XYZ file of C-alpha atoms in Angstrom:
379
model
C 0.045 -0.034 -0.038
C 1.427 3.272 -1.121
C 1.490 6.015 1.532
C 0.197 9.513 0.718
C 2.353 12.545 0.960
C 0.547 13.587 4.133
C 1.026 10.113 5.705
C 4.753 10.157 4.829
C 5.055 13.599 6.445
C 3.384 12.411 9.587
C 5.589 9.376 9.778
C 8.608 11.526 9.221
C 7.714 13.800 12.147
C 7.032 10.761 14.318
C 10.460 9.243 13.446
C 12.055 12.682 14.209
C 10.282 12.904 17.547
C 11.280 9.399 18.474
C 14.971 10.228 17.538
C 14.870 13.308 19.762
C 13.387 11.397 22.640
C 16.048 8.733 22.251
C 18.804 11.297 22.260
C 17.286 12.910 25.417
C 17.034 9.489 27.074
C 20.639 8.776 26.351
C 21.736 12.219 27.451
C 19.904 11.873 30.764
C 21.232 8.468 31.418
C 24.866 9.505 30.653
C 24.395 12.608 32.981
C 23.006 10.639 35.880
C 25.611 7.820 35.709
C 28.644 9.902 34.893
C 28.244 13.432 35.947
C 25.433 13.881 38.512
C 26.614 14.461 42.211
C 25.502 11.807 44.671
C 22.443 13.638 45.952
C 21.041 14.263 42.372
C 21.839 10.655 41.339
C 19.839 9.324 44.393
C 17.025 11.714 43.508
C 16.585 10.888 39.827
C 18.217 7.435 39.159
C 16.241 4.414 37.960
C 16.112 1.240 40.014
C 18.685 -0.390 37.638
C 21.049 2.537 38.010
C 20.762 2.413 41.819
C 21.445 -1.362 41.821
C 24.497 -0.935 39.665
C 26.103 1.712 41.848
C 24.705 1.142 45.330
C 23.564 -2.556 45.197
C 20.959 -1.807 47.892
C 18.389 1.037 48.423
C 18.813 3.562 51.209
C 15.543 2.552 53.012
C 13.733 -0.819 53.243
C 10.295 -1.748 54.549
C 9.877 -2.463 58.332
C 6.974 -4.256 59.831
C 6.345 -1.802 62.641
C 8.202 1.383 61.544
C 6.921 1.426 57.930
C 10.607 1.618 56.787
C 13.971 2.062 58.313
C 17.579 2.594 57.219
C 18.912 -0.354 55.171
C 21.839 -2.015 56.921
C 23.127 -3.028 53.507
C 23.255 0.445 52.109
C 26.674 1.689 50.933
C 27.682 4.653 48.671
C 31.033 6.053 47.755
C 31.389 8.201 50.932
C 28.426 6.969 52.908
C 27.011 3.712 54.478
C 24.866 2.311 57.250
C 26.199 -0.123 59.752
C 24.696 -3.590 60.607
C 22.233 -1.890 62.935
C 20.955 0.519 60.313
C 22.685 3.518 61.841
C 24.565 5.908 59.591
C 28.276 5.581 59.958
C 30.835 3.077 61.218
C 30.079 -0.242 62.898
C 29.390 -0.163 66.593
C 29.256 -2.702 69.406
C 25.731 -3.097 70.792
C 27.142 -3.347 74.316
C 28.622 -0.109 75.505
C 32.200 -0.013 76.733
C 32.386 1.057 80.436
C 34.880 3.849 79.751
C 32.841 5.425 76.967
C 30.002 7.940 77.316
C 27.452 7.030 74.673
C 25.224 9.621 73.053
C 22.492 8.751 70.641
C 21.019 11.365 68.302
C 17.413 10.738 67.264
C 15.272 12.531 64.715
C 14.473 12.787 61.037
C 16.495 14.009 57.990
C 17.944 16.931 59.884
C 19.539 14.460 62.361
C 20.415 11.872 59.735
C 22.151 14.652 57.727
C 20.346 14.711 54.400
C 22.159 17.886 53.449
C 25.541 16.200 53.189
C 26.595 13.099 51.124
C 29.310 11.985 53.541
C 28.480 10.582 56.969
C 31.614 12.326 58.425
C 29.964 15.654 57.632
C 26.777 14.946 59.612
C 26.381 16.553 63.018
C 26.467 13.497 65.144
C 29.929 12.459 63.672
C 31.238 15.953 64.051
C 29.916 16.209 67.596
C 31.840 13.032 68.517
C 34.967 14.478 66.942
C 34.641 17.817 68.740
C 33.895 16.339 72.233
C 36.837 13.880 72.015
C 39.171 16.713 70.941
C 38.136 18.560 74.096
C 39.227 15.522 76.254
C 36.018 13.531 76.558
C 35.673 9.807 75.750
C 32.480 9.897 73.786
C 30.737 7.722 71.191
C 27.968 9.495 69.227
C 25.517 7.297 67.248
C 23.496 8.733 64.476
C 20.065 7.104 64.853
C 18.328 9.581 62.527
C 16.095 8.348 59.755
C 14.968 10.511 56.861
C 11.285 11.444 57.052
C 10.753 10.112 60.504
C 8.417 11.994 62.903
C 8.052 11.624 66.725
C 5.816 8.588 66.535
C 8.362 6.683 64.387
C 11.299 7.857 66.551
C 9.428 6.728 69.701
C 8.833 3.227 68.154
C 12.445 3.225 66.896
C 13.673 3.903 70.370
C 11.754 0.975 71.721
C 12.706 -1.440 68.962
C 16.352 -0.532 68.322
C 17.766 2.305 70.441
C 16.840 1.142 73.893
C 19.328 -1.824 73.562
C 22.171 0.666 73.079
C 22.126 1.585 76.762
C 22.754 5.336 75.911
C 23.973 7.631 78.588
C 22.407 10.553 76.693
C 19.702 10.923 74.025
C 19.493 14.134 71.864
C 16.091 14.669 70.281
C 15.663 17.045 67.362
C 12.042 17.029 65.928
C 9.329 19.305 64.651
C 9.369 19.653 60.821
C 7.880 16.327 59.811
C 5.348 16.384 62.644
C 3.775 19.502 61.131
C 3.048 17.565 57.944
C 1.251 14.819 59.971
C -1.314 17.574 60.876
C -2.078 18.431 57.220
C -5.036 15.974 56.897
C -8.653 16.716 56.150
C -11.345 16.055 57.187
C -10.443 16.457 60.819
C -11.657 12.962 61.571
C -8.685 11.656 59.606
C -6.261 13.170 62.075
C -5.357 10.140 64.228
C -2.556 8.889 66.504
C -1.535 6.147 64.112
C -1.344 8.588 61.121
C -3.665 6.390 58.970
C -5.120 9.695 57.561
C -1.632 10.481 56.048
C -0.010 7.282 54.720
C -0.390 3.682 54.031
C 2.540 1.142 53.641
C 3.338 -0.120 50.195
C 5.911 -2.642 48.921
C 7.413 -1.399 45.668
C 6.845 -3.776 42.759
C 7.799 -3.681 39.098
C 8.351 -0.293 37.549
C 6.197 0.880 34.640
C 7.524 2.806 31.632
C 7.106 6.159 33.509
C 9.689 5.066 36.055
C 12.023 3.177 33.871
C 12.571 5.813 31.240
C 14.573 8.856 32.323
C 12.738 11.236 29.905
C 9.548 10.591 31.982
C 10.952 9.739 35.407
C 13.170 12.797 35.875
C 10.566 15.536 35.143
C 7.961 13.574 37.243
C 10.188 13.323 40.214
C 11.312 16.968 39.858
C 7.606 18.019 39.840
C 6.794 15.921 42.863
C 4.374 13.756 40.862
C 6.187 10.539 41.812
C 8.615 9.781 44.582
C 12.330 9.100 43.928
C 12.943 5.314 43.390
C 14.225 3.666 46.522
C 13.287 6.549 48.808
C 11.116 6.141 51.867
C 8.262 8.006 50.118
C 8.049 4.981 47.774
C 7.294 2.848 50.788
C 5.060 5.219 52.608
C 2.234 6.025 50.152
C -0.007 9.039 50.815
C -3.720 8.518 51.141
C -6.472 10.822 49.810
C -7.023 12.612 53.163
C -3.492 13.843 53.322
C -2.833 17.328 51.739
C 0.728 18.227 52.715
C 2.286 17.388 49.381
C -0.396 19.242 47.445
C 0.156 22.273 49.767
C 3.888 22.284 48.905
C 3.169 21.732 45.189
C 0.868 24.730 45.103
C 3.423 26.896 46.913
C 6.083 25.963 44.293
C 3.774 26.654 41.439
C 2.411 29.825 43.049
C -1.132 28.375 42.812
C -2.044 28.362 46.519
C -4.946 28.447 47.472
C -6.681 26.238 44.998
C -8.462 22.849 45.239
C -9.286 21.874 48.769
C -7.517 24.984 50.178
C -10.091 27.323 48.640
C -12.701 26.070 51.038
C -10.344 25.004 53.893
C -7.095 26.996 54.042
C -3.991 25.386 55.550
C -4.176 27.751 58.488
C -7.614 26.351 59.399
C -6.480 22.752 58.978
C -3.470 23.291 61.306
C -5.629 25.306 63.757
C -8.078 22.379 63.895
C -5.498 19.580 64.044
C -3.676 20.642 67.118
C -0.156 19.220 67.905
C -1.191 17.037 70.746
C 0.099 13.836 69.089
C 3.526 15.541 68.818
C 3.378 16.268 72.493
C 2.176 12.799 73.353
C 4.863 11.066 71.370
C 7.745 13.173 72.707
C 6.423 12.797 76.253
C 6.402 8.987 75.910
C 9.821 9.009 74.408
C 11.186 11.065 77.288
C 9.628 8.861 79.962
C 10.876 5.718 78.269
C 14.431 6.998 78.009
C 14.540 8.430 81.574
C 13.157 5.089 82.872
C 16.266 3.524 81.378
C 18.547 5.960 83.155
C 19.308 8.006 80.086
C 19.783 11.765 80.153
C 17.442 13.328 77.643
C 18.282 16.501 75.777
C 15.653 18.241 73.772
C 16.383 20.752 71.021
C 14.213 23.287 69.310
C 14.607 23.387 65.581
C 15.780 26.277 63.367
C 15.590 27.038 59.705
C 16.248 29.960 57.189
C 13.329 31.320 55.049
C 15.815 33.458 53.088
C 15.452 32.348 49.424
C 15.341 28.634 50.058
C 16.062 26.793 46.831
C 13.502 24.048 47.316
C 11.759 24.501 50.748
C 9.116 26.894 49.614
C 7.037 25.737 52.640
C 9.498 27.645 54.907
C 8.124 30.916 53.589
C 4.568 29.925 54.631
C 3.364 31.792 57.717
C 1.102 28.909 58.664
C 4.071 26.451 58.563
C 6.215 28.942 60.474
C 3.542 29.274 63.184
C 3.256 25.564 63.460
C 7.039 25.143 63.855
C 7.005 27.663 66.687
C 4.069 25.751 68.291
C 6.219 22.582 68.264
C 9.220 24.319 69.653
C 7.095 25.740 72.494
C 5.981 22.222 73.325
C 9.604 21.142 73.279
C 10.478 23.899 75.763
C 7.482 22.997 78.006
C 8.433 19.406 78.141
C 12.034 20.270 79.048
C 10.737 22.223 81.978
C 8.152 19.592 82.967
C 10.797 16.802 83.008
C 13.672 18.961 84.186
C 15.654 18.280 80.952
C 18.588 19.963 79.263
C 17.290 22.237 76.426
C 19.248 23.237 73.393
C 17.137 26.237 72.442
C 18.487 26.790 68.961
C 15.489 28.864 67.908
C 16.158 31.465 70.623
C 19.955 31.191 71.119
C 21.310 30.697 67.579
C 20.233 33.025 64.807
C 19.991 30.850 61.768
C 22.276 31.829 58.800
C 21.297 31.067 55.255
C 24.722 29.787 54.485
C 24.313 26.926 57.003
C 21.589 25.127 54.956
C 21.273 23.443 51.628
C 17.560 24.362 51.319
C 16.733 26.402 54.429
C 15.957 23.249 56.469
C 18.782 20.704 56.034
C 22.239 21.614 57.291
C 25.285 21.607 54.935
C 28.733 20.758 56.227
C 29.294 24.319 57.583
C 25.903 24.224 59.421
C 26.617 20.872 60.947
C 29.954 22.095 62.180
C 28.353 25.069 63.860
C 25.637 22.889 65.384
C 28.246 20.412 66.729
C 30.250 23.224 68.267
C 27.255 24.751 70.058
C 26.097 21.410 71.422
C 29.561 20.436 72.574
C 29.796 23.750 74.546
C 26.655 23.041 76.354
C 27.166 19.269 76.853
C 30.831 19.028 77.842
C 30.375 19.972 81.529
C 27.784 17.134 81.815
C 30.004 14.312 80.400
C 32.458 12.419 82.584
C 35.814 12.726 81.035
């Protein structure tokens, strides 16, 4: 059958389009594998790329926690030990001549702003305290994305056995997002109104091909492959991601927020679960003879590259509410308080995105903490 001139033209354009898509696909793959820095590689790589470089994903499902740090994870300058903590191997049983500190929290404790575990604040804190004459071991028990409920469960399941002398708790950011559910009846202690647990299966074409996957991940339409977001899947009553997406695209308020602004959602869903979880964590740790140190969180809203939510007055107010609860609990339980919000003016150059600390920020943080804690540590 002979093709018409019009049909030949259409086929020509289709072939040309396919050629361009193929070139773009090859270019993206070459960039990710050969030139992308570690953080961008983890953000946009396909599952096969991740397996070829890392062998194992950073996070894996956990029956009770939803997910946890993969003990098998290893990167060029980064790895988890056999217990799933970021950094070198440790002995579960504490040496008698060592003062053991465990740092617990989400990505701001784990150190998502740096690609090398030696640039995270727990590692730098250990180096600083030991340089001042202390005999200290600092364990990074942070897990990206964790809130106070997960950290409380993580303490019971994994951290309690470490027999820590001191526990440093840094939480607030992720717990604000647990409140962004609607209707209000979906706001529950178990966070069923926010997430459900999924076990990643086979990837479709949108995740396998870089020309589709990269822009979809960049826009927030899908989660990075191998990330904790891929395991914890959002449910319909959770609106935190949509809120952030609208801020990025300068479309807030639209959709649900036209009838129920984020301010109203946060005002209705008070932070009593944050307080309850933190209170339980404190009581559990103190009951084990561990000194508990609470810390208020800090951030910079000065032109953050990605964290548009930090410019939201509603989010800022919620963070202040959580910091106030942290202070109240420190007074109630007679705890040491690292009040970063009041004592350390946040500098934009300390952060990668306004929330996560870079190497410089982690250094400043470790220095401040060591000043306050050194007198409390038996040298």
